[in-house]
Coordinates of C-alpha atoms in Angstrom, one line a residue:
Chain A
M1 CA 17.7 147.2 140.2
V2 CA 20.9 146.7 140.6
A3 CA 22.2 144.0 138.1
I4 CA 26.2 144.6 138.8
S5 CA 27.6 146.5 142.0
V6 CA 31.1 147.1 141.9
D7 CA 33.4 149.0 144.9
G8 CA 36.6 149.5 145.2
L9 CA 37.3 147.3 142.8
T10 CA 41.6 146.7 142.3
R11 CA 42.8 144.0 140.7
T12 CA 47.4 143.5 139.8
F13 CA 49.5 141.6 138.0
G14 CA 52.9 141.8 140.0
D15 CA 53.6 145.5 140.0
V16 CA 51.1 146.6 137.3
T17 CA 47.6 147.3 138.8
A18 CA 45.4 146.8 135.4
V19 CA 42.2 147.8 137.4
D20 CA 42.6 150.5 140.4
D21 CA 39.5 150.8 142.6
L22 CA 36.9 151.3 140.2
S23 CA 33.3 151.6 141.7
F24 CA 30.2 152.1 139.4
T25 CA 27.0 149.9 139.2
V26 CA 24.7 148.9 135.8
D27 CA 21.2 149.3 136.6
D28 CA 19.3 145.7 135.5
G29 CA 17.9 145.7 131.8
E30 CA 20.9 148.0 130.9
I31 CA 23.4 147.8 127.8
F32 CA 26.3 149.5 129.3
G33 CA 29.8 149.7 128.2
L34 CA 33.4 149.8 129.4
L35 CA 34.9 151.9 126.5
G36 CA 38.8 152.6 126.3
P37 CA 42.0 151.5 124.5
N38 CA 44.0 148.9 124.5
G39 CA 45.2 147.3 127.9
A40 CA 43.0 149.7 129.4
G41 CA 41.7 147.0 131.6
K42 CA 38.5 147.0 130.2
S43 CA 39.9 143.0 130.6
T44 CA 40.7 141.9 133.5
L45 CA 37.2 143.7 135.0
I46 CA 35.8 141.8 133.3
N47 CA 37.1 139.1 133.8
V48 CA 37.0 139.5 137.5
L49 CA 33.6 139.8 137.5
V50 CA 33.0 136.6 135.2
T51 CA 34.9 134.7 138.0
L52 CA 38.1 133.6 136.3
L53 CA 40.0 136.0 137.9
R54 CA 39.7 136.9 142.2
P55 CA 39.9 140.2 142.9
T56 CA 43.0 142.3 144.6
A57 CA 40.4 144.3 146.8
G58 CA 37.6 145.6 147.3
T59 CA 34.0 144.0 146.2
A60 CA 31.9 142.8 143.2
T61 CA 28.4 141.2 142.7
V62 CA 26.5 140.3 140.2
D63 CA 22.7 139.9 140.2
G64 CA 22.8 139.7 143.9
H65 CA 25.7 137.8 144.2
D66 CA 29.2 138.2 145.8
V67 CA 31.9 137.2 142.8
E68 CA 34.6 136.2 145.2
S69 CA 32.5 133.9 147.9
E70 CA 29.1 132.9 145.7
T71 CA 31.2 131.7 143.1
A72 CA 28.8 129.2 141.3
A73 CA 25.3 131.4 141.9
V74 CA 27.9 134.3 140.1
R75 CA 28.2 132.0 137.1
D76 CA 25.2 131.0 136.7
S77 CA 23.8 134.5 136.3
L78 CA 26.0 135.2 134.2
G79 CA 26.4 134.8 130.2
I80 CA 29.8 135.6 128.1
V81 CA 31.2 136.2 125.3
F82 CA 34.8 136.7 125.0
Q83 CA 37.5 138.4 122.7
E84 CA 39.0 136.0 121.1
P85 CA 36.5 132.7 119.5
A86 CA 35.9 130.4 122.5
L87 CA 34.1 127.4 120.5
D88 CA 34.8 123.7 119.4
E89 CA 35.3 124.1 115.9
E90 CA 34.7 120.3 115.5
L91 CA 31.4 120.0 116.8
T92 CA 28.7 121.9 115.5
G93 CA 26.8 124.1 116.5
A94 CA 24.3 123.0 117.7
E95 CA 26.1 120.3 119.1
N96 CA 28.4 123.3 120.9
L97 CA 25.1 124.6 122.8
A98 CA 23.9 121.2 123.7
F99 CA 27.2 121.0 125.8
H100 CA 27.4 124.6 127.6
A101 CA 23.6 123.7 128.4
R102 CA 25.1 120.5 130.1
L103 CA 28.2 122.2 132.1
Y104 CA 24.8 124.5 132.9
G105 CA 22.8 122.3 134.3
M106 CA 19.8 122.4 132.1
D107 CA 17.8 118.8 131.6
R108 CA 17.3 117.1 128.3
R109 CA 13.8 119.3 128.0
E110 CA 14.3 122.4 128.6
R111 CA 17.9 121.5 126.5
T112 CA 16.5 121.0 123.4
E113 CA 13.7 123.2 123.5
R114 CA 16.1 125.9 124.6
I115 CA 18.7 125.2 122.1
D116 CA 16.5 125.0 118.8
E117 CA 14.9 128.5 120.0
I118 CA 18.2 130.4 120.7
L119 CA 19.1 129.3 117.0
D120 CA 16.2 130.6 116.3
L121 CA 16.9 133.4 117.6
V122 CA 20.3 134.4 116.1
G123 CA 19.8 132.9 112.6
L124 CA 21.6 129.3 112.6
A125 CA 18.8 127.6 113.0
D126 CA 19.6 126.1 108.9
E127 CA 22.6 125.2 110.1
R128 CA 22.9 123.9 113.5
D129 CA 24.2 120.3 112.2
D130 CA 27.5 121.9 110.2
P131 CA 30.6 121.9 112.5
V132 CA 31.7 125.0 113.4
G133 CA 34.7 125.5 112.0
T134 CA 32.3 125.9 108.4
Y135 CA 31.5 129.6 109.8
S136 CA 32.5 132.6 109.0
G137 CA 33.7 135.0 111.5
G138 CA 30.1 136.3 112.0
M139 CA 27.9 133.2 112.6
K140 CA 30.1 132.3 114.9
R141 CA 29.1 135.3 116.5
R142 CA 26.4 135.1 117.1
L143 CA 26.7 131.1 118.3
E144 CA 28.8 132.2 121.1
I145 CA 26.4 135.5 121.1
G146 CA 22.9 133.1 121.7
R147 CA 25.5 130.4 123.5
G148 CA 25.9 133.4 126.3
L149 CA 22.2 133.2 125.8
L150 CA 21.3 129.5 126.7
H151 CA 20.9 129.4 129.8
E152 CA 19.0 132.6 130.3
P153 CA 21.5 134.9 132.3
A154 CA 21.0 138.0 133.9
V155 CA 23.7 139.2 132.7
L156 CA 25.8 138.6 129.3
F157 CA 28.8 140.0 129.1
L158 CA 30.9 140.7 126.1
D159 CA 34.2 141.5 125.6
E160 CA 34.9 143.8 122.7
P161 CA 32.1 142.4 121.2
T162 CA 33.3 142.8 117.3
V163 CA 37.0 143.2 117.1
G164 CA 37.9 141.3 113.9
L165 CA 34.6 141.9 111.9
D166 CA 34.1 143.5 109.0
A167 CA 31.8 147.0 108.8
R168 CA 28.3 144.7 107.9
T169 CA 28.8 142.1 110.0
R170 CA 29.4 144.6 112.6
R171 CA 26.2 146.5 112.3
D172 CA 23.8 143.4 112.3
T173 CA 25.9 142.3 115.5
W174 CA 24.7 145.5 116.7
E175 CA 21.5 144.6 116.2
Y176 CA 21.4 141.3 117.5
I177 CA 22.9 142.6 120.6
Q178 CA 20.0 145.2 120.7
R179 CA 17.2 142.9 120.2
M180 CA 18.7 140.7 122.4
N181 CA 19.1 143.0 125.2
R182 CA 15.0 144.2 124.0
E183 CA 13.6 140.6 124.0
A184 CA 15.5 138.6 126.2
G185 CA 15.7 141.6 129.0
V186 CA 18.5 140.7 129.7
T187 CA 21.4 143.5 130.7
I188 CA 24.5 143.8 128.6
V189 CA 27.9 145.0 129.4
L190 CA 30.4 145.0 126.5
T191 CA 33.8 146.2 126.2
T192 CA 34.9 148.8 123.0
H193 CA 38.1 150.5 122.0
Y194 CA 34.8 151.2 119.0
I195 CA 33.9 154.7 119.9
E196 CA 31.1 154.2 116.5
E197 CA 29.7 151.0 119.0
A198 CA 29.8 153.1 122.5
E199 CA 27.7 156.0 120.9
H200 CA 25.8 153.4 119.0
L201 CA 25.0 150.6 121.5
C202 CA 25.1 151.9 125.0
D203 CA 22.2 153.5 127.2
R204 CA 25.5 154.4 129.4
V205 CA 29.0 154.4 128.5
A206 CA 32.0 154.0 131.6
V207 CA 35.0 155.8 130.2
V208 CA 38.1 154.0 131.1
D209 CA 41.5 154.6 130.8
D210 CA 44.6 153.0 132.2
G211 CA 42.3 151.5 134.6
E212 CA 40.5 153.9 136.2
I213 CA 37.4 155.0 135.6
A214 CA 37.0 159.0 134.0
A215 CA 33.6 159.8 133.6
I216 CA 30.8 158.0 133.8
D217 CA 27.3 158.9 131.9
T218 CA 24.9 158.5 128.7
P219 CA 27.0 159.2 125.2
A220 CA 24.9 161.7 124.6
A221 CA 25.6 164.0 128.2
L222 CA 29.3 163.0 127.3
T223 CA 29.3 164.5 124.6
A224 CA 26.5 167.2 126.2
S225 CA 29.6 167.9 128.9
L226 CA 31.8 169.4 126.4
G227 CA 30.1 172.3 125.8
G228 CA 30.2 172.1 121.9
D229 CA 32.2 171.5 118.8
V230 CA 36.2 171.7 119.8
V231 CA 39.0 173.6 117.1
T232 CA 42.6 172.8 118.4
L233 CA 44.4 175.5 116.5
A234 CA 48.4 175.4 116.5
V235 CA 50.4 178.5 116.5
E236 CA 53.7 179.7 115.9
G237 CA 55.6 181.1 119.5
S238 CA 53.4 182.3 122.2
T239 CA 49.8 181.9 123.1
G240 CA 49.9 184.7 125.4
A241 CA 48.1 187.2 123.1
L242 CA 45.9 185.1 121.6
T243 CA 44.5 183.7 125.2
D244 CA 43.9 187.1 126.4
R245 CA 42.2 187.9 123.5
L246 CA 39.3 185.0 124.1
D247 CA 39.5 185.5 127.2
E248 CA 37.7 188.7 126.0
Q249 CA 35.3 186.4 123.9
S250 CA 31.7 185.4 125.5
W251 CA 31.3 182.9 122.1
V252 CA 34.3 180.9 123.8
T253 CA 33.2 178.2 126.4
E254 CA 36.3 176.9 127.2
Y255 CA 40.3 176.9 125.9
T256 CA 43.4 174.9 126.8
R257 CA 46.6 175.4 126.0
T258 CA 48.8 172.1 124.5
D259 CA 52.3 172.1 123.9
E260 CA 51.4 173.4 120.1
G261 CA 49.2 175.8 120.4
V262 CA 45.4 176.1 121.7
T263 CA 42.5 173.7 122.2
V264 CA 39.1 176.3 121.7
T265 CA 35.1 175.4 123.0
V266 CA 33.1 176.8 120.9
E267 CA 29.3 176.1 119.6
R268 CA 28.8 175.7 116.3
G269 CA 32.5 175.6 115.5
E270 CA 31.9 176.0 111.7
A271 CA 31.3 179.6 112.2
R272 CA 34.0 181.0 114.3
I273 CA 36.8 179.8 112.8
A274 CA 37.5 182.5 111.2
D275 CA 36.4 185.1 113.9
L276 CA 39.5 182.8 115.7
V277 CA 41.9 183.0 112.6
R278 CA 40.9 187.0 112.5
L279 CA 41.9 186.6 116.7
A280 CA 45.1 185.3 116.3
D281 CA 45.9 187.6 113.1
D282 CA 44.9 190.6 115.6
A283 CA 47.1 189.5 118.2
G284 CA 50.4 188.6 115.9
V285 CA 50.0 185.2 116.3
T286 CA 50.6 183.1 113.4
I287 CA 48.3 180.0 113.0
T288 CA 50.3 176.8 111.2
S289 CA 47.4 174.5 111.6
V290 CA 43.6 174.4 112.1
D291 CA 41.2 171.5 113.0
L292 CA 37.5 171.3 113.9
R293 CA 36.2 167.9 115.9
R294 CA 32.3 167.7 116.7
P295 CA 32.2 166.7 120.0
N296 CA 31.0 162.6 120.2
L297 CA 32.2 160.3 122.5
E298 CA 35.9 160.9 120.7
T299 CA 36.1 164.1 121.4
V300 CA 34.9 162.9 125.1
F301 CA 37.9 160.6 125.6
L302 CA 40.6 163.2 124.3
S303 CA 39.2 165.9 126.7
L304 CA 39.4 163.1 129.5
T305 CA 42.8 161.3 129.3
G306 CA 44.7 163.9 126.9
A307 CA 45.0 161.6 124.2
T308 CA 42.6 160.3 121.3
I309 CA 41.7 155.9 121.8
E310 CA 44.1 155.1 118.8
E311 CA 47.5 157.8 120.2
R312 CA 47.1 155.7 123.1
E313 CA 46.6 151.9 121.3
T314 CA 49.7 152.8 119.0
G315 CA 51.6 154.4 121.8
D316 CA 51.4 151.0 122.9
A317 CA 52.6 149.7 120.6
E318 CA 55.6 151.4 120.1
R319 CA 56.6 151.1 123.0
P320 CA 58.2 147.7 122.8
V321 CA 59.9 148.0 119.3
A322 CA 61.7 151.2 120.6
T323 CA 63.3 149.1 122.9
E324 CA 63.8 146.5 119.9
A325 CA 66.0 149.1 118.6
E326 CA 67.6 150.3 121.7
R327 CA 68.9 146.6 122.0
Chain B
M1 CA 28.9 123.7 143.5
N2 CA 28.7 120.2 143.9
L3 CA 32.7 118.4 143.8
V4 CA 31.3 116.3 141.5
D5 CA 28.1 117.3 139.0
P6 CA 27.6 114.0 136.6
L7 CA 25.8 116.2 133.9
G8 CA 28.6 118.1 133.8
V9 CA 31.1 114.7 133.6
Y10 CA 29.3 113.8 131.4
A11 CA 29.1 116.4 128.9
L12 CA 33.1 116.5 129.4
W13 CA 33.1 112.8 127.8
R14 CA 30.4 113.2 125.2
R15 CA 32.7 116.0 123.7
D16 CA 35.7 113.6 123.3
V17 CA 33.9 111.1 121.9
T18 CA 32.0 113.2 119.6
R19 CA 35.7 114.6 118.7
F20 CA 37.1 111.5 118.4
L21 CA 34.6 109.5 116.5
R22 CA 34.7 112.5 114.2
A23 CA 38.0 112.4 112.8
P24 CA 38.5 108.6 111.1
S25 CA 41.9 109.9 110.3
R26 CA 42.7 110.8 114.5
I27 CA 41.3 107.4 115.2
I28 CA 44.1 106.0 112.4
G29 CA 47.1 107.6 113.7
S30 CA 46.8 106.8 117.3
I31 CA 47.5 103.3 116.5
A32 CA 49.4 103.2 113.6
M33 CA 52.9 103.8 115.9
P34 CA 52.3 101.0 117.8
L35 CA 51.2 98.9 115.4
L36 CA 54.8 99.9 113.5
F37 CA 56.3 98.9 116.6
L38 CA 54.3 95.6 117.5
V39 CA 54.9 94.7 113.5
F40 CA 58.4 95.2 113.0
L41 CA 59.6 94.2 116.2
A42 CA 57.5 91.0 116.5
F43 CA 59.2 90.3 113.7
G44 CA 62.4 91.8 113.3
F45 CA 62.8 89.8 116.5
S46 CA 61.3 86.7 116.2
G47 CA 63.5 84.1 117.1
A48 CA 66.2 86.1 118.3
A49 CA 67.6 85.0 121.5
I50 CA 66.5 87.6 124.3
P51 CA 67.5 87.5 127.5
G52 CA 64.6 87.3 130.2
L53 CA 61.9 86.5 128.2
P54 CA 60.0 83.8 130.0
E55 CA 60.6 79.9 128.9
G56 CA 58.2 78.8 126.0
V57 CA 57.3 82.6 125.5
D58 CA 57.6 83.3 122.2
Y59 CA 58.6 87.6 121.5
L60 CA 55.5 88.7 119.9
Q61 CA 53.2 86.9 123.1
F62 CA 55.3 88.9 125.0
L63 CA 55.4 92.4 123.3
V64 CA 51.7 92.2 122.7
P65 CA 50.8 94.1 126.0
G66 CA 53.5 96.0 126.0
M67 CA 52.7 97.7 123.0
I68 CA 48.4 97.9 124.1
G69 CA 50.0 99.4 127.4
F70 CA 52.5 101.5 124.8
T71 CA 49.0 103.0 122.9
M72 CA 46.7 103.7 126.6
L73 CA 50.0 105.2 128.2
F74 CA 50.3 107.5 124.9
G75 CA 46.5 107.7 124.2
A76 CA 45.6 108.4 128.1
S77 CA 49.0 111.3 128.3
F78 CA 47.5 112.8 125.5
A79 CA 44.2 112.9 126.3
G80 CA 45.5 115.0 129.6
L81 CA 47.5 116.8 127.4
S82 CA 44.5 117.4 125.5
I83 CA 43.9 120.7 128.0
L84 CA 46.8 122.4 126.8
S85 CA 45.2 122.9 122.8
D86 CA 42.2 124.1 124.5
Q87 CA 43.6 126.5 126.0
E88 CA 45.5 127.4 122.7
V89 CA 41.7 128.0 121.1
G90 CA 40.3 130.0 123.8
F91 CA 37.6 126.9 125.1
L92 CA 39.0 126.0 127.7
K93 CA 37.4 129.4 129.0
E94 CA 33.9 128.9 127.8
I95 CA 35.1 125.1 130.7
L96 CA 35.9 127.2 133.4
V97 CA 33.9 130.2 133.4
A98 CA 30.2 127.4 133.8
P99 CA 29.3 126.7 137.1
I100 CA 30.2 123.8 137.7
S101 CA 33.8 122.1 139.8
R102 CA 37.3 122.0 138.8
T103 CA 37.4 118.2 140.1
S104 CA 34.1 117.7 138.1
I105 CA 36.2 119.0 134.7
V106 CA 39.2 117.2 135.0
L107 CA 36.9 113.7 136.2
G108 CA 34.9 114.8 132.8
R109 CA 38.4 115.2 131.0
I110 CA 39.8 111.6 133.6
A111 CA 36.5 109.8 131.5
G112 CA 36.7 110.7 127.8
G113 CA 40.5 110.0 127.8
S114 CA 40.3 106.4 129.1
T115 CA 37.1 106.1 126.8
T116 CA 39.2 106.9 124.1
A117 CA 42.3 104.9 124.9
L118 CA 40.3 102.7 125.7
V119 CA 39.1 102.1 122.2
Q120 CA 42.6 102.2 120.6
A121 CA 44.3 99.4 122.4
I122 CA 41.3 97.3 122.0
L123 CA 41.2 98.1 118.2
I124 CA 45.3 96.3 118.8
L125 CA 44.2 94.5 120.8
L126 CA 42.3 93.1 118.3
L127 CA 44.9 93.4 114.9
S128 CA 47.3 91.2 117.1
I129 CA 45.6 88.8 116.5
P130 CA 45.9 88.0 112.4
L131 CA 49.3 88.4 113.5
G132 CA 49.8 85.7 115.3
F133 CA 49.1 87.0 119.1
R134 CA 46.4 84.3 121.1
P135 CA 45.4 85.3 124.2
V136 CA 45.6 82.7 127.2
S137 CA 42.2 82.5 128.4
L138 CA 39.3 84.5 127.0
L139 CA 37.9 84.4 130.5
S140 CA 40.9 86.9 131.7
L141 CA 40.0 89.7 128.9
P142 CA 37.5 91.2 131.9
L143 CA 40.8 91.4 134.2
A144 CA 43.0 92.8 131.2
L145 CA 39.6 95.5 131.0
V146 CA 40.4 96.2 134.3
F147 CA 44.0 96.4 134.2
L148 CA 43.6 99.0 130.9
L149 CA 41.1 101.4 133.2
L150 CA 43.8 101.7 135.3
I151 CA 46.4 102.4 132.8
A152 CA 43.9 105.0 131.5
V153 CA 43.2 106.6 134.9
T154 CA 46.7 106.3 135.7
F155 CA 47.6 108.3 132.8
V156 CA 45.2 111.2 132.2
G157 CA 45.3 112.4 135.9
F158 CA 49.2 111.9 135.1
G159 CA 48.8 114.4 131.8
V160 CA 46.7 117.2 133.4
A161 CA 49.0 117.3 136.2
L162 CA 51.7 117.9 133.6
A163 CA 49.0 120.6 131.1
S164 CA 48.2 122.8 134.3
Q165 CA 52.6 123.4 134.9
F166 CA 52.6 124.4 131.3
S167 CA 51.3 128.1 130.4
D168 CA 51.1 127.4 126.4
S169 CA 51.8 124.0 124.3
E170 CA 55.5 124.5 123.9
G171 CA 55.9 122.5 126.5
F172 CA 53.9 119.8 124.6
N173 CA 57.4 117.8 122.6
L174 CA 59.7 118.4 125.3
V175 CA 57.4 116.5 127.7
V176 CA 56.8 114.0 124.9
Q177 CA 60.7 113.1 124.4
F178 CA 61.8 113.7 128.1
V179 CA 58.8 111.9 129.8
I180 CA 56.8 109.8 128.2
F181 CA 59.1 108.4 126.4
P182 CA 61.3 107.6 128.4
L183 CA 58.0 105.8 130.7
F184 CA 57.8 104.0 128.0
F185 CA 61.3 102.5 127.2
L186 CA 61.0 101.6 131.5
S187 CA 58.3 99.7 131.7
G188 CA 59.7 96.7 130.1
A189 CA 57.0 96.3 127.1
I190 CA 59.7 95.7 124.5
Y191 CA 62.7 93.5 126.5
P192 CA 62.2 92.2 129.9
I193 CA 63.8 94.5 132.4
S194 CA 66.3 92.5 134.0
S195 CA 68.0 93.5 130.9
L196 CA 68.2 96.9 132.3
P197 CA 71.1 97.5 134.6
G198 CA 70.6 98.0 138.5
P199 CA 69.9 102.1 139.1
V200 CA 68.2 101.8 136.0
Q201 CA 65.7 98.6 137.2
F202 CA 65.0 101.0 140.4
L203 CA 63.7 103.6 138.3
A204 CA 60.9 101.0 136.4
L205 CA 60.4 99.8 139.9
L206 CA 59.2 103.6 140.0
N207 CA 56.9 103.0 137.3
P208 CA 53.4 103.1 136.9
L209 CA 53.6 101.5 133.4
T210 CA 55.7 98.8 134.6
Y211 CA 52.9 96.9 136.9
G212 CA 50.9 98.2 133.6
V213 CA 52.3 96.5 131.9
D214 CA 53.3 92.9 133.8
G215 CA 49.5 93.1 135.3
L216 CA 48.6 92.3 130.8
R217 CA 51.4 90.6 130.3
A218 CA 49.8 88.1 133.6
V219 CA 46.3 88.4 132.7
L220 CA 47.0 88.2 128.6
V221 CA 49.7 85.5 128.4
G222 CA 49.8 83.8 131.6
T223 CA 53.2 85.2 132.9
S224 CA 54.4 87.9 134.8
T225 CA 57.5 89.4 137.1
Y226 CA 55.4 90.8 140.1
P227 CA 52.1 88.3 141.3
L228 CA 48.9 89.8 139.8
V229 CA 48.3 91.7 143.4
V230 CA 51.2 93.6 143.1
D231 CA 50.3 95.0 139.8
L232 CA 47.2 94.9 140.7
G233 CA 48.1 97.3 144.1
A234 CA 50.4 98.7 142.0
L235 CA 47.9 101.1 140.0
L236 CA 45.4 101.4 141.9
F237 CA 47.7 103.5 143.8
S238 CA 48.8 105.0 140.7
S239 CA 45.5 105.6 139.6
V240 CA 44.8 107.7 143.2
V241 CA 47.5 109.8 143.1
M242 CA 47.6 110.9 139.4
V243 CA 44.2 111.6 139.7
A244 CA 44.6 113.7 142.9
A245 CA 47.4 116.1 141.7
G246 CA 45.9 116.5 138.5
T247 CA 43.2 117.7 140.5
Y248 CA 45.1 119.4 142.8
L249 CA 47.5 121.2 140.5
F250 CA 44.2 122.1 138.2
E251 CA 42.9 123.3 140.9
R252 CA 45.3 126.1 141.0
V253 CA 45.6 126.8 137.2
E254 CA 44.9 130.7 136.8
A255 CA 42.6 130.9 134.0
V256 CA 43.5 133.9 132.1

């Protein structure tokens, strides 16, 4: 069964195309990750799927309901935890849940039952009558995740579920998400710009960059597709003599020339560094630095988009600073 | 999605009431300003010859309905504008993504805002009694309640409509200073409208609060500028228009 189906989905804001002609499906019971830097269009995609934004073009269904023509059915079948907390801090945890339950049309009996269940599930039964303003960041997150599940949705969306949480709380939150997925059988779609989060949590990951999906597969298949470790050699002068020699080596899976030198994909990179240095020496090429990266989703992102997630984000951050300076 | 979802409206109403009752400081804060106005104006101008004041009506008697109207104007408008603070803390998204119509959301806000504004106005009315205010007849109190309710609905709707035009709460102070205070001064709450210059008087006639204050004066003090039916009709009309405007404009607010 398909939980989410997206076909040719596009959303623009004026001249900016935030989501560009996306197509993919998410199966029932999956934990599906959208991995990419801030500003890649992940949140816009989620907001279209949860009916807060209308698609500019294309279609999408959640639990079989069209997000544009069957808004009410879509809203009934999804839960969402937004990137920014969306709790009433003056109400207690139980009151926030009761508010939610009423908006989703749950009668009194169902409401009290489910609220007790959820508070137990997210471990907030003892704090149920405390104002949410007194909760820690991790407790608020848990309450929101619980609230997202209160009306038993088919799909739970989590927009950057662990941003702003410390390392420990992040791990706890991962555990909760996995438990919810297992115990409530709910399909989970999450966005993240944390590599470890995507690797640790997700059954499948879509690598999102600049409003497009660069690749989509299991974390293991994505890293395996790289064919080994990535050794980045920065060299002085021309790389021609070095790449000629690389062509002759059977153990080189793949190489690409970059501005600074060459990126070589090999198996067991740590054992091949010496060989690479010797080759460069023989070719009369001076190496200025060597960098070895194990294949993980970070290197997948790098090889797909030509930059790391961090570079993409700081790049975005630097632009406005530059315009400040120009003024 | 039904156009009106009673349980959803109730959820929103209950949230507003819970928040209101939970913060006694907010209740005190909300009635402090009208109460101070009432006390100082009543004592400061007691015995002064205020032009246009009806024959035989003491200034305190004249002022109390005005200050009740003032309380309603502020309480209700702020309740409508509180959509902006919900937006700022992110809670609005939780409401907008729920399977209830925008109309239900506006109705819920109006129900909650009217209730809290009504409590504030009744507190002012009660506190005015030790100051010397005497309602002309207790039988008129239910009718006063009708007027209060219509004023509340009008101005919560007005607040919702205004809030829909801002993307953050920065415009809030501007609204208070350039919209809500003028509405107050143009309502005949603290002096008869007849003292205002001609063109300004015309503006006052377009102000729903003018009819609200006049109606309250009719039922609480027994004196009014316009017939009771005119006051009631004007307020009914403004309620319908403001609720429609608030709903219409809020429907068009983009959620993110």
